[in-house]
Coordinates of C-alpha atoms (C1' of nucleotides) in Angstrom, one line a residue:
Chain B
M1 CA -4.8 22.6 -40.2
L2 CA -3.9 19.4 -41.9
H3 CA -5.4 16.0 -41.6
S4 CA -3.6 13.3 -39.7
Y5 CA -3.0 11.0 -42.6
E6 CA -0.9 13.7 -44.3
H7 CA 1.7 13.4 -41.6
A8 CA 4.5 10.9 -40.9
R9 CA 3.4 9.3 -37.6
P10 CA 5.5 8.6 -34.6
S11 CA 5.2 5.4 -32.7
V12 CA 3.7 5.6 -29.3
T13 CA 4.6 3.4 -26.3
V14 CA 3.8 3.3 -22.6
D15 CA 6.4 2.7 -19.9
C16 CA 5.7 2.2 -16.3
A17 CA 7.7 2.8 -13.1
V18 CA 6.3 0.3 -10.7
F19 CA 7.2 0.9 -7.0
G20 CA 7.0 -1.6 -4.2
L21 CA 8.2 -1.9 -0.7
D22 CA 10.9 -4.5 0.3
G23 CA 10.9 -4.3 4.0
D24 CA 11.5 -0.6 4.5
Q25 CA 13.2 -0.2 1.2
L26 CA 11.6 1.4 -1.8
S27 CA 12.1 -0.8 -4.8
V28 CA 11.3 -0.6 -8.5
L29 CA 10.4 -3.3 -10.9
L30 CA 12.7 -3.6 -14.0
V31 CA 12.7 -6.0 -16.9
E32 CA 15.7 -7.3 -18.9
R33 CA 15.3 -6.6 -22.5
A34 CA 15.4 -9.7 -24.7
V35 CA 15.6 -7.9 -28.1
P36 CA 17.6 -5.0 -29.6
P37 CA 17.9 -2.1 -29.1
F38 CA 19.5 -2.3 -25.6
E39 CA 19.3 -6.1 -25.6
G40 CA 20.3 -7.4 -22.2
C41 CA 19.8 -3.9 -20.7
W42 CA 17.4 -3.4 -17.8
A43 CA 14.5 -1.1 -18.6
L44 CA 11.1 -0.1 -17.3
P45 CA 8.4 -2.5 -18.4
G46 CA 6.4 -1.1 -21.3
G47 CA 5.6 -1.5 -25.0
F48 CA 3.6 -0.2 -27.9
V49 CA 0.1 1.1 -27.6
G50 CA -2.5 -0.8 -29.6
I51 CA -4.2 1.3 -32.3
D52 CA -7.5 1.2 -30.5
E53 CA -6.2 0.8 -27.0
D54 CA -6.6 3.3 -24.2
L55 CA -3.3 4.5 -22.8
E56 CA -3.9 3.3 -19.3
A57 CA -5.2 0.0 -20.5
A58 CA -2.0 -0.4 -22.6
A59 CA 0.1 0.2 -19.5
R60 CA -1.8 -2.4 -17.5
R61 CA -1.7 -4.9 -20.3
E62 CA 2.1 -4.5 -20.8
L63 CA 2.7 -4.9 -17.1
E64 CA 0.5 -8.0 -16.9
E65 CA 2.4 -9.5 -19.9
E66 CA 5.9 -8.7 -18.9
T67 CA 5.7 -9.2 -15.2
G68 CA 2.5 -10.8 -14.2
I69 CA 1.9 -8.1 -11.6
A70 CA -1.6 -7.2 -10.5
L71 CA -1.7 -3.4 -10.2
T72 CA -3.6 -1.7 -7.4
W73 CA -2.8 1.9 -8.4
L74 CA -1.6 3.5 -11.6
E75 CA -1.4 7.1 -12.7
Q76 CA -0.1 8.9 -15.8
L77 CA 3.3 10.5 -15.1
Y78 CA 4.6 12.5 -18.1
T79 CA 5.1 12.1 -21.8
F80 CA 8.6 11.9 -23.0
G81 CA 9.1 12.7 -26.7
A82 CA 12.6 13.9 -27.4
P83 CA 13.2 13.1 -31.1
D84 CA 16.3 11.1 -30.5
R85 CA 15.2 9.1 -27.4
D86 CA 14.9 5.9 -29.3
P87 CA 17.4 4.7 -31.9
R88 CA 14.7 2.9 -33.9
G89 CA 13.1 6.3 -34.9
R90 CA 10.6 8.6 -33.5
V91 CA 9.0 7.0 -30.5
I92 CA 7.0 9.0 -28.0
T93 CA 6.4 7.3 -24.7
V94 CA 3.6 8.0 -22.2
A95 CA 5.1 7.2 -18.9
F96 CA 3.0 5.9 -15.9
Y97 CA 3.9 5.2 -12.3
A98 CA 2.3 2.5 -10.3
L99 CA 2.3 1.3 -6.7
V100 CA 1.9 -2.4 -5.7
K101 CA 1.4 -4.1 -2.4
T102 CA 4.4 -6.5 -2.1
T103 CA 4.7 -8.7 0.9
R104 CA 8.2 -10.0 1.4
D105 CA 7.1 -13.5 0.2
G106 CA 5.1 -12.3 -2.8
L107 CA 8.1 -10.3 -3.8
R108 CA 10.5 -13.2 -3.5
G109 CA 8.3 -15.3 -5.7
S110 CA 8.4 -13.1 -8.7
T111 CA 12.0 -12.0 -8.1
D112 CA 13.8 -15.0 -9.6
A113 CA 11.2 -16.6 -11.8
R114 CA 11.5 -14.3 -14.8
D115 CA 13.5 -11.6 -16.5
A116 CA 11.7 -9.2 -14.3
R117 CA 13.2 -8.2 -11.0
W118 CA 12.9 -5.8 -8.1
F119 CA 15.8 -3.4 -7.5
P120 CA 16.3 -0.9 -4.7
A121 CA 15.0 2.4 -6.1
D122 CA 18.3 4.1 -5.3
A123 CA 20.6 1.3 -6.5
H124 CA 19.6 0.0 -9.8
P125 CA 21.6 -0.7 -13.0
A126 CA 21.7 2.0 -15.7
L127 CA 18.6 1.7 -17.8
A128 CA 17.8 1.6 -21.5
F129 CA 16.6 4.6 -23.5
D130 CA 15.9 7.6 -21.3
H131 CA 14.4 5.4 -18.6
D132 CA 16.8 6.7 -16.0
A133 CA 15.3 10.1 -16.5
I134 CA 11.8 8.7 -16.4
L135 CA 12.4 6.9 -13.2
A136 CA 13.9 10.0 -11.6
V137 CA 10.8 12.0 -12.5
A138 CA 8.6 9.1 -11.1
R139 CA 10.5 9.1 -7.8
A140 CA 10.1 12.9 -7.5
R141 CA 6.4 12.7 -8.3
L142 CA 5.9 9.9 -5.8
R143 CA 7.6 11.9 -3.1
S144 CA 5.4 14.9 -3.6
K145 CA 2.2 12.9 -4.2
V146 CA 2.5 10.9 -1.0
S147 CA 2.2 14.0 1.2
W148 CA -1.1 15.3 -0.1
Q149 CA -2.8 12.2 -1.3
P150 CA -3.3 8.9 0.6
V151 CA -1.4 6.8 -1.9
G152 CA 1.2 5.4 0.5
F153 CA -1.3 2.8 1.6
E154 CA -1.2 1.2 -1.8
L155 CA 2.3 0.1 -1.0
L156 CA 1.4 -1.6 2.3
P157 CA -0.6 -4.8 2.9
E158 CA -4.3 -4.4 3.7
R159 CA -3.5 -4.4 7.4
F160 CA -0.4 -2.6 8.7
T161 CA 1.2 -1.2 11.8
L162 CA 1.7 2.5 12.4
T163 CA 5.5 1.8 12.5
Q164 CA 5.3 0.3 9.0
L165 CA 3.4 3.3 7.8
Q166 CA 5.9 5.7 9.3
Q167 CA 8.8 3.8 7.8
L168 CA 7.1 4.0 4.4
Y169 CA 6.8 7.8 4.8
E170 CA 10.4 8.0 6.0
T171 CA 11.6 6.0 3.0
V172 CA 9.6 7.9 0.4
L173 CA 10.3 11.3 1.8
G174 CA 13.9 10.5 2.6
R175 CA 13.9 11.9 6.1
S176 CA 13.1 10.7 9.5
L177 CA 9.9 11.6 11.3
D178 CA 9.1 11.9 15.0
K179 CA 7.2 8.9 16.2
R180 CA 4.7 10.6 18.5
N181 CA 4.0 13.5 16.2
F182 CA 3.5 11.1 13.3
R183 CA 1.1 8.9 15.1
R184 CA -0.9 11.7 16.5
K185 CA -1.2 13.4 13.1
V186 CA -2.1 10.3 11.1
L187 CA -4.7 9.1 13.7
A188 CA -6.2 12.6 13.8
L189 CA -7.1 12.2 10.2
G190 CA -9.7 9.6 11.2
L191 CA -8.9 7.5 8.2
L192 CA -7.4 4.5 10.0
A193 CA -9.6 1.8 11.4
E194 CA -8.3 -0.4 14.2
T195 CA -8.1 -4.2 13.9
E196 CA -6.8 -7.1 16.1
V197 CA -3.2 -7.4 17.2
R198 CA -0.3 -9.0 15.6
S199 CA 2.2 -11.2 17.4
S200 CA 4.9 -12.1 14.8
G201 CA 8.4 -10.5 15.4
P202 CA 10.3 -9.8 18.6
G203 CA 9.1 -7.1 20.9
R204 CA 5.6 -6.0 21.9
P205 CA 2.9 -6.9 19.3
A206 CA 1.6 -3.9 17.5
R207 CA -2.0 -3.0 16.7
L208 CA -2.9 -3.4 13.0
Y209 CA -4.8 -0.7 11.2
R210 CA -6.4 -0.6 7.8
F211 CA -7.0 2.5 5.6
D212 CA -10.7 3.4 5.5
R213 CA -11.4 4.0 1.8
D214 CA -15.1 4.7 2.2
E215 CA -14.5 7.3 4.9
Y216 CA -11.8 9.0 2.7
A217 CA -14.2 9.1 -0.3
R218 CA -16.8 10.7 1.9
L219 CA -14.4 13.3 3.3
E220 CA -12.9 14.0 -0.1
A221 CA -16.3 14.8 -1.5
E222 CA -16.7 17.4 1.3
G223 CA -13.6 19.1 0.1
F224 CA -11.2 17.6 2.6
V225 CA -7.5 17.4 1.6
F226 CA -5.3 14.7 2.9
E227 CA -2.0 16.4 3.7
L228 CA 0.5 14.6 5.8
Chain A
M1 CA 8.8 -7.0 -27.7
L2 CA 8.0 -5.9 -31.3
H3 CA 9.6 -3.2 -33.4
S4 CA 7.8 0.0 -33.9
Y5 CA 7.4 -0.4 -37.7
E6 CA 5.3 -3.5 -37.1
H7 CA 2.6 -1.5 -35.5
A8 CA -0.2 0.7 -36.8
R9 CA 0.7 4.1 -35.6
P10 CA -1.5 6.7 -34.0
S11 CA -1.2 10.4 -34.9
V12 CA 0.1 12.6 -32.2
T13 CA -0.9 16.2 -31.7
V14 CA -0.2 18.9 -29.1
D15 CA -2.9 21.2 -27.7
C16 CA -2.4 24.1 -25.5
A17 CA -4.6 25.8 -22.9
V18 CA -3.2 29.4 -22.8
F19 CA -4.3 31.5 -19.9
G20 CA -4.1 35.2 -19.6
L21 CA -5.5 37.9 -17.4
D22 CA -8.1 40.4 -18.6
G23 CA -8.3 42.9 -15.8
D24 CA -8.9 40.6 -12.9
Q25 CA -10.6 37.9 -15.0
L26 CA -8.8 34.7 -16.0
S27 CA -9.2 34.2 -19.7
V28 CA -8.3 31.5 -22.1
L29 CA -7.2 31.7 -25.7
L30 CA -9.3 29.8 -28.2
V31 CA -9.2 29.4 -32.0
E32 CA -12.1 28.9 -34.4
R33 CA -11.5 25.8 -36.5
A34 CA -11.5 26.5 -40.3
V35 CA -11.6 22.9 -41.4
P36 CA -13.5 19.7 -40.5
P37 CA -13.9 18.0 -38.2
F38 CA -15.7 20.5 -35.9
E39 CA -15.4 23.2 -38.5
G40 CA -16.5 26.5 -37.1
C41 CA -16.2 25.2 -33.5
W42 CA -13.9 26.8 -31.0
A43 CA -11.0 24.7 -29.8
L44 CA -7.7 24.9 -28.0
P45 CA -4.9 25.9 -30.3
G46 CA -2.8 23.0 -31.4
G47 CA -1.8 20.7 -34.2
F48 CA 0.3 17.7 -35.4
V49 CA 3.7 17.1 -34.0
G50 CA 6.5 17.0 -36.7
I51 CA 8.2 13.7 -37.1
D52 CA 11.5 15.1 -35.7
E53 CA 10.0 17.8 -33.5
D54 CA 10.2 18.0 -29.8
L55 CA 6.8 18.0 -28.1
E56 CA 7.3 21.4 -26.4
A57 CA 8.7 22.9 -29.5
A58 CA 5.6 21.7 -31.4
A59 CA 3.4 23.4 -28.9
R60 CA 5.3 26.6 -29.2
R61 CA 5.3 26.5 -33.0
E62 CA 1.5 25.8 -33.2
L63 CA 0.8 28.7 -30.9
E64 CA 3.0 31.0 -32.8
E65 CA 1.4 30.0 -36.1
E66 CA -2.2 30.1 -35.0
T67 CA -2.2 33.0 -32.6
G68 CA 1.0 35.0 -32.9
I69 CA 1.4 34.8 -29.2
A70 CA 4.8 35.0 -27.6
L71 CA 4.9 32.5 -24.7
T72 CA 6.6 33.2 -21.4
W73 CA 5.7 30.0 -19.7
L74 CA 4.7 26.6 -20.9
E75 CA 4.4 23.2 -19.2
Q76 CA 3.2 19.8 -20.1
L77 CA -0.2 19.0 -18.6
Y78 CA -1.4 15.6 -19.5
T79 CA -1.7 13.2 -22.4
F80 CA -5.2 12.4 -23.6
G81 CA -5.5 9.2 -25.6
A82 CA -9.0 7.8 -25.5
P83 CA -9.4 5.8 -28.7
D84 CA -12.5 7.7 -29.8
R85 CA -11.5 11.2 -29.0
D86 CA -11.0 12.2 -32.6
P87 CA -13.5 11.2 -35.4
R88 CA -10.6 11.1 -37.9
G89 CA -9.1 8.0 -36.2
R90 CA -6.6 7.4 -33.5
V91 CA -5.1 10.7 -32.4
I92 CA -3.3 11.0 -29.1
T93 CA -2.8 14.6 -27.9
V94 CA -0.1 15.8 -25.5
A95 CA -1.7 18.8 -23.8
F96 CA 0.2 21.7 -22.5
Y97 CA -0.8 24.7 -20.4
A98 CA 0.7 28.1 -20.8
L99 CA 0.6 31.5 -19.1
V100 CA 1.1 34.8 -21.0
K101 CA 1.4 38.4 -19.8
T102 CA -1.5 40.2 -21.4
T103 CA -1.8 43.9 -20.8
R104 CA -5.3 45.1 -21.7
D105 CA -4.0 46.7 -24.8
G106 CA -1.9 43.8 -26.0
L107 CA -5.0 41.6 -25.5
R108 CA -7.2 43.8 -27.6
G109 CA -4.7 43.8 -30.4
S110 CA -4.8 40.1 -31.0
T111 CA -8.5 39.7 -30.0
D112 CA -10.1 40.8 -33.3
A113 CA -7.4 40.3 -35.8
R114 CA -7.7 36.6 -36.4
D115 CA -9.9 33.6 -35.7
A116 CA -8.2 33.5 -32.3
R117 CA -9.9 35.1 -29.3
W118 CA -9.7 35.4 -25.6
F119 CA -12.7 34.1 -23.6
P120 CA -13.4 34.3 -19.9
A121 CA -12.1 31.0 -18.5
D122 CA -15.5 30.3 -16.9
A123 CA -17.7 31.4 -19.8
H124 CA -16.5 30.0 -23.1
P125 CA -18.3 28.2 -25.9
A126 CA -18.4 24.4 -26.0
L127 CA -15.2 23.2 -27.5
A128 CA -14.3 20.7 -30.2
F129 CA -13.0 17.1 -29.4
D130 CA -12.4 16.6 -25.7
H131 CA -11.1 20.1 -25.3
D132 CA -13.6 21.0 -22.6
A133 CA -12.2 18.2 -20.5
I134 CA -8.6 19.2 -21.3
L135 CA -9.4 22.8 -20.3
A136 CA -10.9 21.7 -17.0
V137 CA -7.8 19.7 -16.2
A138 CA -5.7 22.7 -17.1
R139 CA -7.7 25.0 -14.8
A140 CA -7.4 22.6 -11.9
R141 CA -3.7 22.2 -12.4
L142 CA -3.2 26.0 -12.6
R143 CA -5.1 26.4 -9.3
S144 CA -2.9 23.9 -7.5
K145 CA 0.3 25.0 -9.2
V146 CA -0.1 28.6 -8.3
S147 CA 0.1 28.0 -4.6
W148 CA 3.4 26.2 -4.5
Q149 CA 5.3 27.5 -7.5
P150 CA 5.8 31.2 -8.3
V151 CA 4.0 31.0 -11.7
G152 CA 1.4 33.6 -11.1
F153 CA 3.9 36.3 -12.0
E154 CA 3.9 35.0 -15.5
L155 CA 0.4 36.4 -15.9
L156 CA 1.3 39.9 -14.7
P157 CA 3.2 42.6 -16.4
E158 CA 6.9 42.9 -15.4
R159 CA 6.0 45.5 -12.8
F160 CA 2.8 45.1 -10.7
T161 CA 1.1 46.2 -7.6
L162 CA 0.4 44.0 -4.6
T163 CA -3.3 44.5 -5.2
Q164 CA -2.9 43.2 -8.8
L165 CA -1.1 40.2 -7.4
Q166 CA -3.7 39.6 -4.8
Q167 CA -6.5 39.8 -7.3
L168 CA -4.7 37.3 -9.5
Y169 CA -4.5 34.9 -6.6
E170 CA -8.2 35.5 -5.7
T171 CA -9.2 34.8 -9.3
V172 CA -7.2 31.7 -9.8
L173 CA -7.9 30.2 -6.4
G174 CA -11.6 31.3 -6.5
R175 CA -11.8 32.8 -3.0
S176 CA -11.1 36.1 -1.4
L177 CA -8.0 36.7 0.6
D178 CA -7.3 39.1 3.5
K179 CA -5.3 42.1 2.3
R180 CA -3.0 42.5 5.2
N181 CA -2.2 38.8 5.6
F182 CA -1.6 38.5 1.9
R183 CA 0.8 41.4 1.8
R184 CA 2.7 40.3 4.8
K185 CA 3.1 36.7 3.6
V186 CA 4.1 37.6 0.1
L187 CA 6.6 40.2 1.2
A188 CA 8.1 37.9 3.8
L189 CA 9.1 35.6 1.0
G190 CA 11.7 38.1 0.0
L191 CA 11.1 37.6 -3.7
L192 CA 9.6 40.9 -4.6
A193 CA 11.8 43.9 -5.3
E194 CA 10.4 47.4 -5.0
T195 CA 10.4 49.9 -7.8
E196 CA 9.2 53.5 -8.3
V197 CA 5.5 54.3 -7.9
R198 CA 2.7 54.4 -10.4
S199 CA 0.2 57.1 -10.7
S200 CA -2.5 56.0 -13.2
G201 CA -5.9 55.3 -11.8
P202 CA -7.9 57.1 -9.2
G203 CA -6.9 56.9 -5.5
R204 CA -3.5 56.8 -4.0
P205 CA -0.7 55.6 -6.3
A206 CA 0.5 52.1 -5.5
R207 CA 4.1 50.9 -5.2
L208 CA 5.2 48.7 -8.1
Y209 CA 7.1 45.5 -7.5
R210 CA 8.8 43.0 -9.7
F211 CA 9.4 39.3 -9.1
D212 CA 13.1 38.7 -8.4
R213 CA 13.9 35.6 -10.5
D214 CA 17.5 35.5 -9.6
E215 CA 16.7 35.4 -5.9
Y216 CA 14.2 32.7 -6.4
A217 CA 16.6 30.6 -8.4
R218 CA 19.1 31.0 -5.5
L219 CA 16.6 30.1 -2.8
E220 CA 15.2 27.2 -4.8
A221 CA 18.7 25.7 -5.2
E222 CA 18.9 25.8 -1.4
G223 CA 15.8 23.7 -1.1
F224 CA 13.4 26.5 -0.5
V225 CA 9.8 25.9 -1.5
F226 CA 7.6 28.8 -2.6
E227 CA 4.2 28.0 -0.9
L228 CA 1.6 30.8 -0.8
Chain P
dG1 C1' 15.2 -10.6 33.6
dC2 C1' 16.5 -8.9 29.4
dA3 C1' 16.2 -7.6 24.6
dA4 C1' 13.1 -5.6 21.3
dA5 C1' 9.6 -2.9 19.6
dA6 C1' 5.0 -0.4 20.9
dG7 C1' 2.8 3.1 22.9
dT8 C1' 1.9 7.5 25.3
dG9 C1' 1.6 13.9 26.9
dT10 C1' 3.2 18.2 27.6
dT11 C1' 5.6 22.3 26.6
dT12 C1' 7.4 25.7 23.3
dA13 C1' 7.7 27.8 19.0
dT14 C1' 5.7 29.0 14.7
dG15 C1' 2.4 30.2 11.6
dT16 C1' -2.5 31.6 10.5
dT17 C1' -6.6 34.1 11.1
dA18 C1' -9.4 38.0 12.1
dC19 C1' -10.0 42.7 12.2
dA20 C1' -10.4 48.8 11.3
dC21 C1' -8.3 52.8 10.6
dC22 C1' -5.4 56.6 8.4
dC23 C1' -2.8 58.0 4.0
dA24 C1' -1.9 59.9 -0.6
dT25 C1' -3.5 61.2 -4.7
dG26 C1' -7.0 63.2 -8.6
dT27 C1' -11.0 65.6 -9.4
Chain W
dA1 C1' -13.4 68.4 0.5
dC2 C1' -14.5 64.1 -1.1
dA3 C1' -14.0 59.8 -3.5
dT4 C1' -10.9 56.1 -4.5
dG5 C1' -7.8 52.8 -3.7
dG6 C1' -3.1 52.1 -0.8
dG7 C1' -1.0 51.0 3.1
dT8 C1' -0.3 49.4 8.0
dG9 C1' -0.2 46.3 13.4
dT10 C1' -1.8 43.4 17.1
dA11 C1' -4.1 39.8 19.7
dA12 C1' -6.3 35.2 19.7
dC13 C1' -6.0 30.9 18.0
dA14 C1' -4.3 26.7 15.8
dT15 C1' -0.8 23.9 14.1
dA16 C1' 3.9 21.9 14.3
dA17 C1' 8.1 20.6 16.7
dA18 C1' 10.9 18.8 20.3
dC19 C1' 11.5 15.6 23.7
dA20 C1' 12.0 10.5 27.3
dC21 C1' 10.0 7.0 29.7
dT22 C1' 6.8 2.9 30.5
dT23 C1' 4.5 -1.3 28.5
dT24 C1' 4.1 -5.7 26.4
dT25 C1' 5.7 -9.6 24.5
dG26 C1' 9.3 -13.7 23.2
dC27 C1' 13.3 -15.9 24.6

DNA sequence: GCAAAAGTGTTTATGTTACACCCATGT
DNA sequence: ACATGGGTGTAACATAAACACTTTTGC
């Protein structure tokens, strides 16, 4: 086996597919590139990994720098390393996917202010590099993740209605769910704690719930699996 | 955003957790390191990625070089990039996991010939670098993968008995399964094709089956999910 | 009082678990 | 004939799916 310094080294970047919820639409955060290659193209936020920087830390830093977004949840997705994926030379990217809580207002705030914007996950411009492929993998992963890990809550505000939760699942899974069955199942998990009532919109006010993280941690330690 | 050549670059390696079956034991292929660091330590087979080499191709090449193993199945696992994981400096490794069909004889052949050996997956020496952690992640991934993708067959010979298949699942999942329920369920999938009968061991000869890849490909295209 | 969304039970079908005996072969 | 592993069915139970009306609020 050879030592590392005897080899030509690739560059390593991190890229991040950040998902949020705009109403009941799944949206993804993109940045407009200011420099070549792909200048003016939309791309996933990301950048080079520091020589002494942990991969996840790099992803968080790049997101903070490029979009100002405070991440609640982030997980490694896949590493893309096709030799020709970057015209500048050999660049291997470790892709992450992330979920953020976006209220409609918070969203609007960061939508216009910078060269970073939310796009509907199923209607976004063609992306730079192989980012279309990365995003597709991220969406697929989110879809499967959501049904056996309680990550959907990361997309919702701290307090949410069961209808919001159901719409989230319908959006991510891409199919409609039966209201009564959904409510029964999700409540039977014993992971939602009741709160007061909201009044806002038209129609009857809905009860607000919050996800009970402590209870989930406890159950998980006992070998419980989420499954929805 | 900066250009790649303005950055100090990490080295990038691939490492591979190769699983095989020794009787009804899950085993893992390790190599003894011939050079520092960790000289004389056991480690996952792996090495540096060529500057124009695809990641998966690199993994296959290293395995071929170090162990002479012909891979049937290989998938990316996770990328490990803690800044201090390699004493030589910054080395990011893209880990893969692989499954090989090992008959008892084929296994014995490559067991002694080189500094590569099979070890029981739950009783192996402490490994170099962070390879213990990588192997643990690989085992966990295999466990969950096996129940919703038909990858277990990659560990068995082309033709196998239902008892072999059941033992494989019991080994990987780490719990015992009911014989009748297992057989009914697995046959109901319609993915096993019958063959002649084997005579070998003591007791009544068992029917041999093979996994019908074509049928699986067809069903998968229709949205079928494996699930066992 | 009407529009809008929240909330609530029962029946049916489907899948999962538990369980014990006879069969075919080699020695 | 006996030891060894192969093969088979049914009943109880649990989980998932289908389905429509009443309730509470704002206007």
